Short mmCIF file of C-alpha atoms in Angstrom, two decimals:
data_model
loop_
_atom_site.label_atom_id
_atom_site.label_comp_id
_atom_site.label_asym_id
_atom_site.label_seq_id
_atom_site.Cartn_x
_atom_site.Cartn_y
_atom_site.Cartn_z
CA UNK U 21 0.00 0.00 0.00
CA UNK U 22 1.07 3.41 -0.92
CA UNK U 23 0.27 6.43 0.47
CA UNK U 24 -0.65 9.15 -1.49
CA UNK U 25 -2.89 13.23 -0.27
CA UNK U 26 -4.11 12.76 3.06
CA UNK U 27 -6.33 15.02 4.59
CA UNK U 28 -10.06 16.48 3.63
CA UNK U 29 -10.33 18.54 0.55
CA UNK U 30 -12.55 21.63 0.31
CA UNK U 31 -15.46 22.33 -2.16
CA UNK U 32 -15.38 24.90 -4.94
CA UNK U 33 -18.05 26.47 -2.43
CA UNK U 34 -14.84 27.02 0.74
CA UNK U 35 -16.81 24.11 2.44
CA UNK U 36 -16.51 20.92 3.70
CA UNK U 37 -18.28 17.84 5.37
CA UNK U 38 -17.53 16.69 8.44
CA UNK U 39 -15.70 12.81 7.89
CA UNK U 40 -19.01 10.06 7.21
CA UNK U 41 -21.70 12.83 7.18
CA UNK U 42 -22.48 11.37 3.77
CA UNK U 43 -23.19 8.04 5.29
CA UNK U 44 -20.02 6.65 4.07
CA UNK U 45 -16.52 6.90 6.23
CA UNK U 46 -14.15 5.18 3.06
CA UNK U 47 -14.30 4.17 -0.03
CA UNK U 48 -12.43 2.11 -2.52
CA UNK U 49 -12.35 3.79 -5.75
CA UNK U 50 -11.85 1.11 -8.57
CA UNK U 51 -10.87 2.65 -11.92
CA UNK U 52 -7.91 4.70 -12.86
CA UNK U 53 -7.56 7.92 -15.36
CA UNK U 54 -8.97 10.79 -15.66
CA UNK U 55 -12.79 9.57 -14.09
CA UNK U 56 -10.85 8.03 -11.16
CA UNK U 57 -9.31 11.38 -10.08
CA UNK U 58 -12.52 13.03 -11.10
CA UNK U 59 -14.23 10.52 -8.30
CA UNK U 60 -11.33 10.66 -5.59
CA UNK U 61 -11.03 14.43 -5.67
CA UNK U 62 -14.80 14.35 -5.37
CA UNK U 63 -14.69 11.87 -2.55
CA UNK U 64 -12.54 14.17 -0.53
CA UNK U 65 -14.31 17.32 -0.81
CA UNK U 66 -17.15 15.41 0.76
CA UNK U 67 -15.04 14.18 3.83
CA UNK U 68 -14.86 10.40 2.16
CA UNK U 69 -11.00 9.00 3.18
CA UNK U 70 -9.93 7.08 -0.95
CA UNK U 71 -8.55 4.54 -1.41
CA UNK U 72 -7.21 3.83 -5.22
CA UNK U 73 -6.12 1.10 -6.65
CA UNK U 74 -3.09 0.44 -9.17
CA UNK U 75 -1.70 -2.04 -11.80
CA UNK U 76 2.84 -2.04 -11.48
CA UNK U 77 3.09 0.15 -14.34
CA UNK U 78 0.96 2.80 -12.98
CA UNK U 79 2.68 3.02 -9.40
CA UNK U 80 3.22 6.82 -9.57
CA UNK U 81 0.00 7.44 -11.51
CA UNK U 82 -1.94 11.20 -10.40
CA UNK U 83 -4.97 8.51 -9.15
CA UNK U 84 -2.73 7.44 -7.00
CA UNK U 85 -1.36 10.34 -5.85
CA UNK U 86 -4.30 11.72 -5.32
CA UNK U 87 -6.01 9.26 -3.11
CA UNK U 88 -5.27 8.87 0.09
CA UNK U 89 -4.03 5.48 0.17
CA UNK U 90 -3.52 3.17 -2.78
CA UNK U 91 -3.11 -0.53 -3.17
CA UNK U 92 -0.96 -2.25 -5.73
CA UNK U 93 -3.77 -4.57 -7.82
CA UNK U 94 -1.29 -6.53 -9.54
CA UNK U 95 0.49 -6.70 -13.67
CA UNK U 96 -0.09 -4.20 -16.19
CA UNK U 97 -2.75 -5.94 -17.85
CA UNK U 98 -6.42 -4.89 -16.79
CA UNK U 99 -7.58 -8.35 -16.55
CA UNK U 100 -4.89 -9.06 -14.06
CA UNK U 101 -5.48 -5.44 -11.81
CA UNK U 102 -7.89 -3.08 -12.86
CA UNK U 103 -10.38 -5.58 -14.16
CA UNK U 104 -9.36 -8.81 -11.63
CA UNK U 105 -12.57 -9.18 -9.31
CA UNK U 106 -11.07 -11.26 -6.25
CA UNK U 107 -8.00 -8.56 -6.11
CA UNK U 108 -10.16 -6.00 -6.02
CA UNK U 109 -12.37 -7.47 -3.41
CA UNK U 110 -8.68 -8.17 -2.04
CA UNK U 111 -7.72 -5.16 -1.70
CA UNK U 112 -10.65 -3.33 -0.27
CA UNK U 113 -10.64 -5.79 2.72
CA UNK U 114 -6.81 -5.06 3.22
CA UNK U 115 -7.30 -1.49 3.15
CA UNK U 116 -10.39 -1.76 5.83
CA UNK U 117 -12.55 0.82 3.87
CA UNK U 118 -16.04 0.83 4.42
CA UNK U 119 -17.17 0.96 0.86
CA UNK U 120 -16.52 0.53 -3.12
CA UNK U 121 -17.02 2.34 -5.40
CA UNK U 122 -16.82 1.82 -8.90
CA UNK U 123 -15.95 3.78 -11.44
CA UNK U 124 -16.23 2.30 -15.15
CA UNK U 125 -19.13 0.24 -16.23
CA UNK U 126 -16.78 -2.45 -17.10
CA UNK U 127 -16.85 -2.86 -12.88
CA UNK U 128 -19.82 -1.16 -12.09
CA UNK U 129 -22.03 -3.70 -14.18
CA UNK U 130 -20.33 -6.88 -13.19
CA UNK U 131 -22.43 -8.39 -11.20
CA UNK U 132 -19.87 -11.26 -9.76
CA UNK U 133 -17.91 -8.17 -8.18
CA UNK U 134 -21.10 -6.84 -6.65
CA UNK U 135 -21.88 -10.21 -5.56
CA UNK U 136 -18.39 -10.41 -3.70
CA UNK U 137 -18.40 -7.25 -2.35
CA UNK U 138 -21.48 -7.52 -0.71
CA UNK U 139 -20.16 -11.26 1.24
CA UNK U 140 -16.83 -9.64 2.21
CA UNK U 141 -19.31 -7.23 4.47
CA UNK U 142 -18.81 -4.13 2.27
CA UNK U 143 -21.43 -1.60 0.54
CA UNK U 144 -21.63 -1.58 -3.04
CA UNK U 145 -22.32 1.60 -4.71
CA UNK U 146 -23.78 0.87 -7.39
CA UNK U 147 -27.07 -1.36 -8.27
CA UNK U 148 -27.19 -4.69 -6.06
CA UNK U 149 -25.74 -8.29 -8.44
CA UNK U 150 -29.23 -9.47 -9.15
CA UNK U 151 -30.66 -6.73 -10.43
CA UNK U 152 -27.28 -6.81 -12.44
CA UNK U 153 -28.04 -10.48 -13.33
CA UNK U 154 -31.30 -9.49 -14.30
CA UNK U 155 -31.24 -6.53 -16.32
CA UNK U 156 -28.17 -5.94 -17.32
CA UNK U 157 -25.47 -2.97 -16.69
CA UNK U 158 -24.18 -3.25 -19.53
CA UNK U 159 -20.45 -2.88 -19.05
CA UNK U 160 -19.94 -0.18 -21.57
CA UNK U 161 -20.97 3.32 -22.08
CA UNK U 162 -23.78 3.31 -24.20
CA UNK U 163 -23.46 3.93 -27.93
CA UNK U 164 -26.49 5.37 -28.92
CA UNK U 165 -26.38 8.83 -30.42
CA UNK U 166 -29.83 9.74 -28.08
CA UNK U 167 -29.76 8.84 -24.10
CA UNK U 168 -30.53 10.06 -21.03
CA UNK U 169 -29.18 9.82 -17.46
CA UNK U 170 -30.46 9.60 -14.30
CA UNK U 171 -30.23 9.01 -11.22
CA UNK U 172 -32.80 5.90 -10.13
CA UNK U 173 -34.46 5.97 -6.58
CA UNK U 174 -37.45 3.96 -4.71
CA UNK U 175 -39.27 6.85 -6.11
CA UNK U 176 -38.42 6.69 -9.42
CA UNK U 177 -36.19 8.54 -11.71
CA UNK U 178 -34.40 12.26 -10.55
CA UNK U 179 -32.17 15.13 -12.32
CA UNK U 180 -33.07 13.00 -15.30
CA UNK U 181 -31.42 14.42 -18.56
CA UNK U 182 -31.96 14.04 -22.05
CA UNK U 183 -28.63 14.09 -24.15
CA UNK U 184 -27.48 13.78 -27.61
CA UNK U 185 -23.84 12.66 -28.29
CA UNK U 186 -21.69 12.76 -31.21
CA UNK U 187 -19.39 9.35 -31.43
CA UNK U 188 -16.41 8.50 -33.01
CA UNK U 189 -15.35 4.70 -33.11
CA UNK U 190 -17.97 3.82 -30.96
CA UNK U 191 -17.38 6.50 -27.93
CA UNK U 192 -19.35 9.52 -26.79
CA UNK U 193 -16.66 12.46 -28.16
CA UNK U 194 -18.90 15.13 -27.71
CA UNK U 195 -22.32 15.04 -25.44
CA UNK U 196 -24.94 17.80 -24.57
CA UNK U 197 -28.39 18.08 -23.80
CA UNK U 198 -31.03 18.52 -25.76
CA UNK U 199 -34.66 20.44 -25.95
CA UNK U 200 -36.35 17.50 -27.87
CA UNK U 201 -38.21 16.04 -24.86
CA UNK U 202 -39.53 12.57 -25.55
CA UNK U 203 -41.28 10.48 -23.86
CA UNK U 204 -39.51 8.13 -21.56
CA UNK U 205 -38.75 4.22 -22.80
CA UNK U 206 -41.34 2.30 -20.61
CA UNK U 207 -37.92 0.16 -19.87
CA UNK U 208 -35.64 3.29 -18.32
CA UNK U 209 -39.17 3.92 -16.65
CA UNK U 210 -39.74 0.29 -14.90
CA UNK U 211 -35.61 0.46 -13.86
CA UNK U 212 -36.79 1.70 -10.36
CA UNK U 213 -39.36 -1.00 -9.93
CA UNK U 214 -37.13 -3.79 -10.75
CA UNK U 215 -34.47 -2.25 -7.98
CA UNK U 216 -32.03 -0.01 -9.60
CA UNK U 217 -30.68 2.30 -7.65
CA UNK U 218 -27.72 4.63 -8.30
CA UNK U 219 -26.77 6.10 -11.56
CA UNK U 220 -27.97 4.91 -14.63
CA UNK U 221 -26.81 5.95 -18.22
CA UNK U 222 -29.38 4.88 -20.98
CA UNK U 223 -28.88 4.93 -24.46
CA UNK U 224 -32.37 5.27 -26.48
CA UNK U 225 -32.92 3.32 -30.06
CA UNK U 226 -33.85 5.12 -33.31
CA UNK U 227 -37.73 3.94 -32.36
CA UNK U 228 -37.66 5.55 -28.56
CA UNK U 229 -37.20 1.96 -27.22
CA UNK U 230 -33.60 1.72 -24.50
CA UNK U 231 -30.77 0.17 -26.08
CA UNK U 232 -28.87 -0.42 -23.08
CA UNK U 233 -28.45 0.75 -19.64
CA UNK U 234 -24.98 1.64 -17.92
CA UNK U 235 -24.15 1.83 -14.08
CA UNK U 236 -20.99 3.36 -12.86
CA UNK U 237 -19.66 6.90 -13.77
CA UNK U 238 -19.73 7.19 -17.75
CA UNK U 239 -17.92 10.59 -18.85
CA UNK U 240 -21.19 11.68 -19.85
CA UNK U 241 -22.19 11.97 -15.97
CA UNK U 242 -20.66 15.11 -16.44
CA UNK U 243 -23.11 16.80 -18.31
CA UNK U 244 -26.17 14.98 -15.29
CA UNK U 245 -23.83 17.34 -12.86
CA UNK U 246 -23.35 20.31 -14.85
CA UNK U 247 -27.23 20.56 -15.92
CA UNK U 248 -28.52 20.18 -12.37
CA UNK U 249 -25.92 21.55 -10.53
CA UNK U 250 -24.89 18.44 -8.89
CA UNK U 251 -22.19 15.94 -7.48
CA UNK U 252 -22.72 12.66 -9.13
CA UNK U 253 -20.09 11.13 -6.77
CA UNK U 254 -22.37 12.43 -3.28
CA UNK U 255 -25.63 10.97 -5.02
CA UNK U 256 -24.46 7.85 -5.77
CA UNK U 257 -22.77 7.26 -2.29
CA UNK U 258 -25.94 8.33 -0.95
CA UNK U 259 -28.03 6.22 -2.85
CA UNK U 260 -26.00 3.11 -1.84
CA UNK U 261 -26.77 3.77 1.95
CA UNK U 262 -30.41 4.66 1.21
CA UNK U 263 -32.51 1.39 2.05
CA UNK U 264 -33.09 -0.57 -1.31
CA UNK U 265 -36.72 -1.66 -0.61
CA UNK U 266 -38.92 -1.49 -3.78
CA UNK U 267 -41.01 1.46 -4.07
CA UNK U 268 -44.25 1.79 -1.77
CA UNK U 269 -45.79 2.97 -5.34
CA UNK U 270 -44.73 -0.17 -7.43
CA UNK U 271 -44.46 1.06 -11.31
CA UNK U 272 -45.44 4.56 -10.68
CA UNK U 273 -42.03 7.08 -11.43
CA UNK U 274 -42.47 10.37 -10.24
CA UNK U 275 -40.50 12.49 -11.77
CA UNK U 276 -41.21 13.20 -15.12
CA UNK U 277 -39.17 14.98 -17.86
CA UNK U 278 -41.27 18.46 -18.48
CA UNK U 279 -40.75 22.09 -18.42
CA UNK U 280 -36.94 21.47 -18.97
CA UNK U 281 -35.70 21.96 -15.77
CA UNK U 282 -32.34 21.57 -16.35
CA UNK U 283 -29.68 24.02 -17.44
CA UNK U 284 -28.45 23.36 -20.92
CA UNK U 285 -24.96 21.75 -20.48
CA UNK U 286 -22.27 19.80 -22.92
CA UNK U 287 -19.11 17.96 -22.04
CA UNK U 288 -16.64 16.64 -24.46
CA UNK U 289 -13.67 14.15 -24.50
CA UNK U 290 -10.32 14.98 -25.60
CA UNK U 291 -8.12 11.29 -26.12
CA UNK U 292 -4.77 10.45 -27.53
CA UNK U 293 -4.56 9.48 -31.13
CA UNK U 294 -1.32 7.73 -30.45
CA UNK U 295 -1.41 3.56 -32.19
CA UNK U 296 -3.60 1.37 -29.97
CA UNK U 297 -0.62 -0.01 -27.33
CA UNK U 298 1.52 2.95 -28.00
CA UNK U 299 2.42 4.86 -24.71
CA UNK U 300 3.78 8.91 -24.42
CA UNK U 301 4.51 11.36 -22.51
CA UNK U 302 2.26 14.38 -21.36
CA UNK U 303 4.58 17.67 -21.50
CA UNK U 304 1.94 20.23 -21.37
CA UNK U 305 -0.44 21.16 -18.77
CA UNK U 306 -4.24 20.03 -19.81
CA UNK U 307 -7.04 21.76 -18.89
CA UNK U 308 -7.66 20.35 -15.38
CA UNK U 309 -4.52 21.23 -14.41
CA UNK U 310 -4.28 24.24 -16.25
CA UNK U 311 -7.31 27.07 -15.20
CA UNK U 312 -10.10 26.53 -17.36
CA UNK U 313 -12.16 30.00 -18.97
CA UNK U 314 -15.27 30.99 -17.12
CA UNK U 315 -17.58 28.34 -15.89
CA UNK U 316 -15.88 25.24 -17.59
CA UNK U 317 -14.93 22.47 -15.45
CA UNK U 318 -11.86 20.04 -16.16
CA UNK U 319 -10.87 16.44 -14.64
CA UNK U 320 -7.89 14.85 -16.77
CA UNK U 321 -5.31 12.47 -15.11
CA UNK U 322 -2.14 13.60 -16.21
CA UNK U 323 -0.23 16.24 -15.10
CA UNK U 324 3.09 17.15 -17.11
CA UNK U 325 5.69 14.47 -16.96
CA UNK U 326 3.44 11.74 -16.95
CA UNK U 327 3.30 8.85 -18.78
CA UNK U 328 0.29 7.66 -20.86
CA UNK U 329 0.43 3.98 -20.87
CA UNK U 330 -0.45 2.08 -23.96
CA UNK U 331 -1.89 -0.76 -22.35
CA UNK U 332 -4.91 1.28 -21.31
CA UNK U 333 -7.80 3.98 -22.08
CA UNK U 334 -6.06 6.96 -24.27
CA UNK U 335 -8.65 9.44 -22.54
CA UNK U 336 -6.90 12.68 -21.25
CA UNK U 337 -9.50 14.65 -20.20
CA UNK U 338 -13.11 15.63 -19.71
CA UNK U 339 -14.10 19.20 -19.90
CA UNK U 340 -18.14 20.05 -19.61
CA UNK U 341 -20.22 23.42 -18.89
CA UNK U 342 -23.44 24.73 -18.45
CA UNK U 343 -24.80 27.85 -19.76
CA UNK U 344 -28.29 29.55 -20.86
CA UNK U 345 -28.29 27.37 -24.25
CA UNK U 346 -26.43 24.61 -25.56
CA UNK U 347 -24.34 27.07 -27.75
CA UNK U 348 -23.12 29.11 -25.08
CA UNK U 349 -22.54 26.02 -23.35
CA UNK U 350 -20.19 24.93 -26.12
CA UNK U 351 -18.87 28.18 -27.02
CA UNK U 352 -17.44 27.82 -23.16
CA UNK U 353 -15.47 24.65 -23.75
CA UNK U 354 -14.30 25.54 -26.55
CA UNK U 355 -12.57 28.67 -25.01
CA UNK U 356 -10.74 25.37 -22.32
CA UNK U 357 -9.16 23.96 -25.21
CA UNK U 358 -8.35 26.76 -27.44
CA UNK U 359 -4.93 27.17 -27.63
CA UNK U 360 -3.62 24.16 -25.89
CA UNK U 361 0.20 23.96 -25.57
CA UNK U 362 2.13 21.36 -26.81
CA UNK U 363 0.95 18.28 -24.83
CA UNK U 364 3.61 16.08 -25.39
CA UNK U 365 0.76 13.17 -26.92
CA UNK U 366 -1.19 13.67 -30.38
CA UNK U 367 -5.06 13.67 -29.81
CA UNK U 368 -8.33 14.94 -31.48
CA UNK U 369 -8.17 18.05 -30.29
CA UNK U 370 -9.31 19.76 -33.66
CA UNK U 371 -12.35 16.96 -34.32
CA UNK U 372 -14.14 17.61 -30.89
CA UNK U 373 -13.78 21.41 -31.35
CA UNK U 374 -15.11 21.08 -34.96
CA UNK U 375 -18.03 19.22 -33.19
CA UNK U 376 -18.41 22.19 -30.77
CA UNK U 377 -18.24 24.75 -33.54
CA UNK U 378 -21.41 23.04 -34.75
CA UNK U 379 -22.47 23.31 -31.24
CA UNK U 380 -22.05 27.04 -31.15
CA UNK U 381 -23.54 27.54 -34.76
CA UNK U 382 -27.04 26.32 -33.45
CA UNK U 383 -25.83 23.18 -35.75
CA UNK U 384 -26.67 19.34 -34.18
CA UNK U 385 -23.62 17.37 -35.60
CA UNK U 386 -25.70 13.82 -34.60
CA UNK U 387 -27.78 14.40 -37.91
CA UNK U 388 -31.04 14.75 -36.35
#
């Protein structure tokens, strides 16, 4: 075990919670990159001690340096640390945290890992295994150019959020809300009867029907916290301490998606271009480590000087905003990565802000 920041973190507000106010003392954070340090740094502004974990190759990784403890997993590949279900279980009973939390859907829709946590005594945040089993989670971040998120409670659905998203090779590259207000798929509506609880990212099919479901902290969560104002890391560790009983009003979701309540937002994806396996170096500071323009907000996991290794995700960061329409909303995180300097790494810098200039044109680059 390594250590790594100790000590609780203040909010963006000046403010902090007083250690397990949120119902949760520790948590394991499973995942690594930029959504990991996007989850610890989250987890300590709320008074949560983190614990992260880490493969050999990623020993002095800015996860780990953020958290307050980390936990060597085991080899570089995922399957054998980041992935490996009994060393993560492992690990979160060696570290004595009271929780885990994780991060990609990869772990937060296994259902075997949920399964295990739960018998080593711990709380899972995230749905329980047999709703898992049962329904899905589906391990990846959905693919579908329409979607919504949510967060799924006995009561139904809340801060639920239309989005669009603009994909390249399969991932979101570029995700915002939208003003076309459908009706919900019956399916996203029956997830809190059938137990869900927690986040939930949903990807709708061209005839309105869900395409799959995600649990776990997709990138797009960003634009769930930056339309509502919101921590996605405090509502899920809420929700997992909530009691999971079924709803007293079986089939009945209250909240309903009218009157836009939400504040447009849009969040985009910068990644490496670099050969699948290829590693680099990061020279430059990214936005996240570098101050972002007016009301953007950055996570990335690299901070100049370190390495981007091949054998994983090429994401380098996440930048999202909120602002009276989706164009301004755009037109704000496009002023984040205008200008980067030279980062050390090639990525697709130019095809998300090309996206975003469609954005700010009143343009939807999805087609619809």
């Amino acid at each position: 075990m390594t250590g790594g920041r100790t000590g609780v973190v203040a909010g963006l507000d000046g403010g902090g919670q007083v250690m397990g106010e949120i119902g949760v003392e520790s948590v394991l954070v499973a995942g690594r990159g930029p959504a990991a340090c996007a989850v610890i740094t989250a987890c300590q502004r709320l008074g949560v001690k983190t614990v992260s974990v880490h493969s050999a190759t990623e020993r002095g990784a800015r996860h780990v340096r953020l958290a307050d403890e980390s936990v060597l997993l085991g080899p570089a590949p995922a399957e054998e640390s980041y992935l490996a279900v009994d060393r993560l279980v492992e690990a979160a009973q060696r570290s004595g945290v009271s929780a885990v939390l994780p991060v990609p859907p990869a772990l937060a829709g296994n259902a075997r890992l949920a399964q295990e946590v739960h018998r080593a005594g711990l709380t899972w945040v995230g749905p329980d295994a047999e709703v898992l089993d049962r329904i899905g989670g589906d391990g990846v971040e959905p693919a579908s150019e329409r979607g919504l998120l949510a967060l799924v409670t006995a009561a139904g659905l809340e801060h639920v959020t239309p989005v669009r998203r603009d994909r390249a090779a399969g991932i979101a590259r570029v995700t915002w809300t939208t003003d076309d207000v459908d009706p919900l798929p019956a399916a996203a509506q029956r997830l809190a009867a059938v137990g869900w609880r927690g986040l939930a990212t949903v990807g709708v099919d061209p005839d309105g029907e869900l395409a799959e479901v995600a649990a776990g902290f997709p990138l797009d969560m960003a634009v769930l916290e930056r339309a509502h104002g919101v921590d996605a890391v405090e509502l899920a560790l809420r929700s997992a301490v909530r009691p999971r009983g079924r709803s007293a009003r079986r089939g009945r979701v209250e909240p309903v998606v009218q009157g836009k309540p939400w504040q447009p937002a849009v969040a985009v994806q910068l990644r490496s271009t670099l050969p699948p396996g290829r590693g680099g170096v990061v020279r430059g500071p990214l936005p996240g480590i570098r101050p972002t323009t007016g009301g953007a907000v950055a996570f990335t996991g690299y901070e100049p000087g370190d390495r981007l290794d091949g054998w994983y995700d090429a994401l380098l960061v996440v930048v999202s905003a909120a602002g009276p329409d989706v164009a301004s909303a755009a037109a704000e995180v496009m002023a984040s990565l205008a200008h980067l300097p030279e980062t050390g790494v090639p990525h697709d810098g130019p095809a998300v802000c090309a996206v975003l200039e469609q954005l700010v044109a009143g343009q939807d680059p999805a087609g619809a």
